[in-house]
Amino acid sequence: MRKAPDLIICEHCDTVYRRRHLARGEVADCVNCGAVLERHQWLGIDAQFALIVASLIVFVIANVSPIVTLGFSGMMADTTLWGAVIAMWNDGAQIVAALTALTLFFFPLVQILLFGWVLMHARHGVRAPGFGMAMSTLVKIKPWSMIEVFMLGVLVAVVKAHTYFDVIPGPGVWAFGFLTVLITVFASHDPRNLWDVTKEVRR
C-alpha cells in the first residue's frame, strides 16, 4: 500500500482517498473494491513490543512443556509437540510431521522474531535494517501460522481420547491456548502503520 502524508491509496484498485482520523474500532474500507484501507490503531508501539515479548516467552513454554498426559491401567505417558512430531516421522508420516513442524513451530517463530525485530527499532522511530523485506515476509508467512487450528485439533482429540484413556492436559496445551489469545489480539492490529510511524535511517 503506497501512502502520502494525507492521502491513502488502495493497494488493490489504486483508488485515492484523503486520510481521516479513525475512532476506536473503526475500519476504513475502499468504496470501489471493498478492501480494507486502514484500521484504528489501538495498540501503541511499546504495547505491541510487550505483546510480542510475552508471545515469545509463552511460545518457548508451549514447545518445551508436555501437551497432554495419557493414563491407562496405571501407566502414564506424556509428550511435547516435538515428541509428537518425531513420533509421526518415525511412523512413516514424514509429510505430516514436516507440515506440523513448519506450521506450529518455524513459521510462528519467524513471525514472532520478525515482529520483535521491527518493533524494537520502531520504538525509537526508525526502521530496522531489512525493514521492507521483513514486512513482506510477515505478510507471506501469516497464513501458514496455524496454532489456532492446532488448538481446535487438540480439543477434539482430547474429547475423543477421554473415552479410552485418562487424559490430563499438560502445561504445553495451556501455553498454546494462551498463545492463541495473544496472536489473535496482535492480529487485530494492522502492522502497516509501522511504515508511517518510522523513518528510514540515512547513512
mmCIF file of C-alpha atoms in Angstrom:
data_model
loop_
_atom_site.group_PDB
_atom_site.id
_atom_site.type_symbol
_atom_site.label_atom_id
_atom_site.label_comp_id
_atom_site.label_asym_id
_atom_site.label_seq_id
_atom_site.Cartn_x
_atom_site.Cartn_y
_atom_site.Cartn_z
ATOM 1 C CA MET A 1 0.000 0.000 0.000
ATOM 2 C CA ARG A 2 1.518 3.340 -1.049
ATOM 3 C CA LYS A 3 0.836 6.333 1.144
ATOM 4 C CA ALA A 4 1.355 10.087 1.104
ATOM 5 C CA PRO A 5 1.189 12.280 4.251
ATOM 6 C CA ASP A 6 -2.547 12.995 3.933
ATOM 7 C CA LEU A 7 -3.555 10.514 1.251
ATOM 8 C CA ILE A 8 -4.082 6.782 1.201
ATOM 9 C CA ILE A 9 -4.153 4.641 -1.935
ATOM 10 C CA CYS A 10 -5.971 1.321 -2.121
ATOM 11 C CA GLU A 11 -3.435 -1.409 -2.775
ATOM 12 C CA HIS A 12 -5.983 -3.405 -4.803
ATOM 13 C CA CYS A 13 -7.598 -0.881 -7.168
ATOM 14 C CA ASP A 14 -5.377 2.252 -6.766
ATOM 15 C CA THR A 15 -8.293 4.487 -5.747
ATOM 16 C CA VAL A 16 -7.008 7.555 -3.875
ATOM 17 C CA TYR A 17 -8.604 8.802 -0.638
ATOM 18 C CA ARG A 18 -7.878 11.546 1.827
ATOM 19 C CA ARG A 19 -6.977 10.025 5.168
ATOM 20 C CA ARG A 20 -9.113 10.874 8.189
ATOM 21 C CA HIS A 21 -8.808 10.104 11.857
ATOM 22 C CA LEU A 22 -10.405 6.794 12.838
ATOM 23 C CA ALA A 23 -12.167 6.325 16.163
ATOM 24 C CA ARG A 24 -11.642 3.195 18.260
ATOM 25 C CA GLY A 25 -12.933 0.126 16.411
ATOM 26 C CA GLU A 26 -13.400 1.935 13.082
ATOM 27 C CA VAL A 27 -12.136 0.494 9.805
ATOM 28 C CA ALA A 28 -11.756 2.424 6.553
ATOM 29 C CA ASP A 29 -12.863 0.403 3.504
ATOM 30 C CA CYS A 30 -12.443 1.174 -0.173
ATOM 31 C CA VAL A 31 -15.841 2.088 -1.649
ATOM 32 C CA ASN A 32 -14.691 0.866 -5.047
ATOM 33 C CA CYS A 33 -13.486 -2.692 -4.254
ATOM 34 C CA GLY A 34 -14.271 -3.142 -0.546
ATOM 35 C CA ALA A 35 -10.643 -3.736 0.527
ATOM 36 C CA VAL A 36 -9.531 -2.602 3.975
ATOM 37 C CA LEU A 37 -7.597 0.655 3.695
ATOM 38 C CA GLU A 38 -6.765 1.282 7.326
ATOM 39 C CA ARG A 39 -7.751 0.266 10.855
ATOM 40 C CA HIS A 40 -7.778 2.228 14.071
ATOM 41 C CA GLN A 41 -4.502 1.519 15.841
ATOM 42 C CA TRP A 42 -5.463 0.854 19.465
ATOM 43 C CA LEU A 43 -2.091 -0.568 20.472
ATOM 44 C CA GLY A 44 0.946 1.675 20.743
ATOM 45 C CA ILE A 45 4.418 0.576 19.664
ATOM 46 C CA ASP A 46 5.510 -0.186 23.239
ATOM 47 C CA ALA A 47 2.360 -2.236 23.864
ATOM 48 C CA GLN A 48 2.919 -4.192 20.656
ATOM 49 C CA PHE A 49 6.529 -4.895 21.622
ATOM 50 C CA ALA A 50 5.466 -6.070 25.093
ATOM 51 C CA LEU A 51 2.884 -8.342 23.471
ATOM 52 C CA ILE A 52 5.497 -9.871 21.162
ATOM 53 C CA VAL A 53 7.922 -10.462 24.056
ATOM 54 C CA ALA A 54 5.123 -12.170 26.008
ATOM 55 C CA SER A 55 4.293 -14.266 22.927
ATOM 56 C CA LEU A 56 7.918 -15.408 22.622
ATOM 57 C CA ILE A 57 8.042 -16.454 26.286
ATOM 58 C CA VAL A 58 4.762 -18.361 26.028
ATOM 59 C CA PHE A 59 5.901 -19.907 22.725
ATOM 60 C CA VAL A 60 9.007 -21.345 24.402
ATOM 61 C CA ILE A 61 6.950 -22.716 27.294
ATOM 62 C CA ALA A 62 4.455 -24.282 24.858
ATOM 63 C CA ASN A 63 7.197 -26.091 22.952
ATOM 64 C CA VAL A 64 9.171 -27.478 25.898
ATOM 65 C CA SER A 65 6.255 -28.493 28.138
ATOM 66 C CA PRO A 66 4.116 -31.652 27.799
ATOM 67 C CA ILE A 67 0.964 -31.096 25.769
ATOM 68 C CA VAL A 68 -1.064 -33.893 27.290
ATOM 69 C CA THR A 69 -0.620 -36.854 29.649
ATOM 70 C CA LEU A 70 -2.423 -40.110 28.922
ATOM 71 C CA GLY A 71 -3.089 -42.721 31.600
ATOM 72 C CA PHE A 72 -4.116 -46.343 31.072
ATOM 73 C CA SER A 73 -4.106 -49.177 33.622
ATOM 74 C CA GLY A 74 -1.929 -47.203 35.991
ATOM 75 C CA MET A 75 0.623 -46.281 33.313
ATOM 76 C CA MET A 76 1.164 -42.629 32.436
ATOM 77 C CA ALA A 77 2.769 -41.176 29.310
ATOM 78 C CA ASP A 78 3.159 -37.596 28.154
ATOM 79 C CA THR A 79 4.541 -35.893 25.077
ATOM 80 C CA THR A 80 5.600 -32.479 23.863
ATOM 81 C CA LEU A 81 4.928 -31.021 20.413
ATOM 82 C CA TRP A 82 8.350 -32.152 19.221
ATOM 83 C CA GLY A 83 7.817 -35.576 20.720
ATOM 84 C CA ALA A 84 4.668 -35.910 18.617
ATOM 85 C CA VAL A 85 6.494 -34.658 15.502
ATOM 86 C CA ILE A 86 9.321 -37.172 15.981
ATOM 87 C CA ALA A 87 6.833 -39.988 16.598
ATOM 88 C CA MET A 88 4.980 -39.171 13.366
ATOM 89 C CA TRP A 89 8.262 -39.045 11.466
ATOM 90 C CA ASN A 90 9.353 -42.432 12.798
ATOM 91 C CA ASP A 91 5.945 -43.937 11.965
ATOM 92 C CA GLY A 92 6.355 -43.032 8.296
ATOM 93 C CA ALA A 93 4.227 -39.865 8.265
ATOM 94 C CA GLN A 94 7.105 -37.606 7.246
ATOM 95 C CA ILE A 95 4.932 -35.156 5.274
ATOM 96 C CA VAL A 96 2.534 -34.638 8.185
ATOM 97 C CA ALA A 97 5.462 -34.320 10.597
ATOM 98 C CA ALA A 98 7.155 -31.720 8.402
ATOM 99 C CA LEU A 99 3.941 -29.696 7.961
ATOM 100 C CA THR A 100 3.318 -29.822 11.713
ATOM 101 C CA ALA A 101 6.825 -28.572 12.468
ATOM 102 C CA LEU A 102 6.558 -25.786 9.896
ATOM 103 C CA THR A 103 3.083 -24.504 10.786
ATOM 104 C CA LEU A 104 3.341 -24.886 14.571
ATOM 105 C CA PHE A 105 6.986 -24.026 15.179
ATOM 106 C CA PHE A 106 9.043 -22.494 12.387
ATOM 107 C CA PHE A 107 6.500 -20.116 10.829
ATOM 108 C CA PRO A 108 5.145 -18.818 14.181
ATOM 109 C CA LEU A 109 8.704 -18.412 15.490
ATOM 110 C CA VAL A 110 9.795 -16.471 12.396
ATOM 111 C CA GLN A 111 6.670 -14.319 12.682
ATOM 112 C CA ILE A 112 7.355 -13.506 16.341
ATOM 113 C CA LEU A 113 11.069 -12.807 15.792
ATOM 114 C CA LEU A 114 10.485 -10.568 12.762
ATOM 115 C CA PHE A 115 7.794 -8.578 14.547
ATOM 116 C CA GLY A 116 10.091 -8.236 17.550
ATOM 117 C CA TRP A 117 12.923 -7.045 15.283
ATOM 118 C CA VAL A 118 10.934 -4.308 13.534
ATOM 119 C CA LEU A 119 9.136 -3.216 16.718
ATOM 120 C CA MET A 120 12.371 -2.989 18.701
ATOM 121 C CA HIS A 121 13.609 -0.366 16.241
ATOM 122 C CA ALA A 122 10.178 1.232 15.756
ATOM 123 C CA ARG A 123 10.160 2.134 19.461
ATOM 124 C CA HIS A 124 12.896 4.641 18.580
ATOM 125 C CA GLY A 125 11.062 5.891 15.498
ATOM 126 C CA VAL A 126 13.401 4.260 12.975
ATOM 127 C CA ARG A 127 13.078 1.394 10.532
ATOM 128 C CA ALA A 128 15.011 -1.753 11.280
ATOM 129 C CA PRO A 129 17.668 -2.954 8.823
ATOM 130 C CA GLY A 130 15.857 -5.033 6.216
ATOM 131 C CA PHE A 131 12.533 -3.442 7.221
ATOM 132 C CA GLY A 132 10.913 -3.817 3.797
ATOM 133 C CA MET A 133 11.901 -7.461 3.440
ATOM 134 C CA ALA A 134 10.754 -8.204 6.999
ATOM 135 C CA MET A 135 7.330 -6.654 6.416
ATOM 136 C CA SER A 136 6.930 -8.514 3.117
ATOM 137 C CA THR A 137 7.919 -11.808 4.757
ATOM 138 C CA LEU A 138 5.407 -11.261 7.567
ATOM 139 C CA VAL A 139 2.596 -10.875 5.038
ATOM 140 C CA LYS A 140 3.628 -14.061 3.204
ATOM 141 C CA ILE A 141 4.007 -16.344 6.243
ATOM 142 C CA LYS A 142 0.984 -15.124 8.218
ATOM 143 C CA PRO A 143 -1.474 -17.597 6.563
ATOM 144 C CA TRP A 144 0.887 -20.502 7.365
ATOM 145 C CA SER A 145 0.876 -19.984 11.122
ATOM 146 C CA MET A 146 -1.841 -22.414 12.236
ATOM 147 C CA ILE A 147 -1.705 -22.515 16.023
ATOM 148 C CA GLU A 148 -5.456 -21.860 16.188
ATOM 149 C CA VAL A 149 -6.124 -24.927 14.009
ATOM 150 C CA PHE A 150 -3.800 -26.968 16.222
ATOM 151 C CA MET A 151 -5.711 -25.943 19.358
ATOM 152 C CA LEU A 152 -9.012 -26.999 17.783
ATOM 153 C CA GLY A 153 -7.495 -30.348 16.800
ATOM 154 C CA VAL A 154 -6.116 -30.894 20.315
ATOM 155 C CA LEU A 155 -9.509 -30.192 21.897
ATOM 156 C CA VAL A 156 -11.225 -32.676 19.571
ATOM 157 C CA ALA A 157 -8.526 -35.302 20.198
ATOM 158 C CA VAL A 158 -8.725 -34.853 23.988
ATOM 159 C CA VAL A 159 -12.504 -35.301 23.985
ATOM 160 C CA LYS A 160 -12.249 -38.481 21.885
ATOM 161 C CA ALA A 161 -9.290 -39.926 23.803
ATOM 162 C CA HIS A 162 -11.048 -39.374 27.119
ATOM 163 C CA THR A 163 -13.327 -42.288 26.222
ATOM 164 C CA TYR A 164 -10.408 -44.745 26.360
ATOM 165 C CA PHE A 165 -7.744 -43.065 28.499
ATOM 166 C CA ASP A 166 -7.314 -40.828 31.492
ATOM 167 C CA VAL A 167 -6.463 -37.536 29.800
ATOM 168 C CA ILE A 168 -4.681 -34.763 31.691
ATOM 169 C CA PRO A 169 -3.986 -31.535 29.761
ATOM 170 C CA GLY A 170 -0.349 -30.518 30.246
ATOM 171 C CA PRO A 171 1.225 -27.072 30.658
ATOM 172 C CA GLY A 172 2.039 -27.069 26.945
ATOM 173 C CA VAL A 173 -1.583 -27.100 25.815
ATOM 174 C CA TRP A 174 -2.466 -24.277 28.225
ATOM 175 C CA ALA A 175 0.501 -22.306 26.901
ATOM 176 C CA PHE A 176 -0.637 -22.899 23.310
ATOM 177 C CA GLY A 177 -4.114 -21.725 24.309
ATOM 178 C CA PHE A 178 -2.713 -18.521 25.813
ATOM 179 C CA LEU A 179 -0.501 -18.071 22.746
ATOM 180 C CA THR A 180 -3.597 -18.335 20.546
ATOM 181 C CA VAL A 181 -5.177 -15.471 22.501
ATOM 182 C CA LEU A 182 -2.030 -13.329 22.210
ATOM 183 C CA ILE A 183 -1.760 -13.944 18.472
ATOM 184 C CA THR A 184 -5.462 -13.153 17.989
ATOM 185 C CA VAL A 185 -5.065 -9.849 19.856
ATOM 186 C CA PHE A 186 -1.984 -8.958 17.845
ATOM 187 C CA ALA A 187 -3.631 -9.963 14.566
ATOM 188 C CA SER A 188 -6.402 -7.428 15.226
ATOM 189 C CA HIS A 189 -3.767 -4.707 14.893
ATOM 190 C CA ASP A 190 -2.724 -3.533 11.433
ATOM 191 C CA PRO A 191 1.106 -3.566 11.262
ATOM 192 C CA ARG A 192 1.138 -1.452 8.090
ATOM 193 C CA ASN A 193 1.123 1.707 10.211
ATOM 194 C CA LEU A 194 4.770 0.956 11.019
ATOM 195 C CA TRP A 195 5.567 2.460 7.632
ATOM 196 C CA ASP A 196 4.061 5.754 8.843
ATOM 197 C CA VAL A 197 5.473 5.928 12.366
ATOM 198 C CA THR A 198 9.063 5.065 11.411
ATOM 199 C CA LYS A 199 11.682 6.784 9.283
ATOM 200 C CA GLU A 200 14.482 5.385 7.155
ATOM 201 C CA VAL A 201 17.888 5.905 8.752
ATOM 202 C CA ARG A 202 20.089 7.913 6.399
ATOM 203 C CA ARG A 203 23.716 6.800 6.324
#
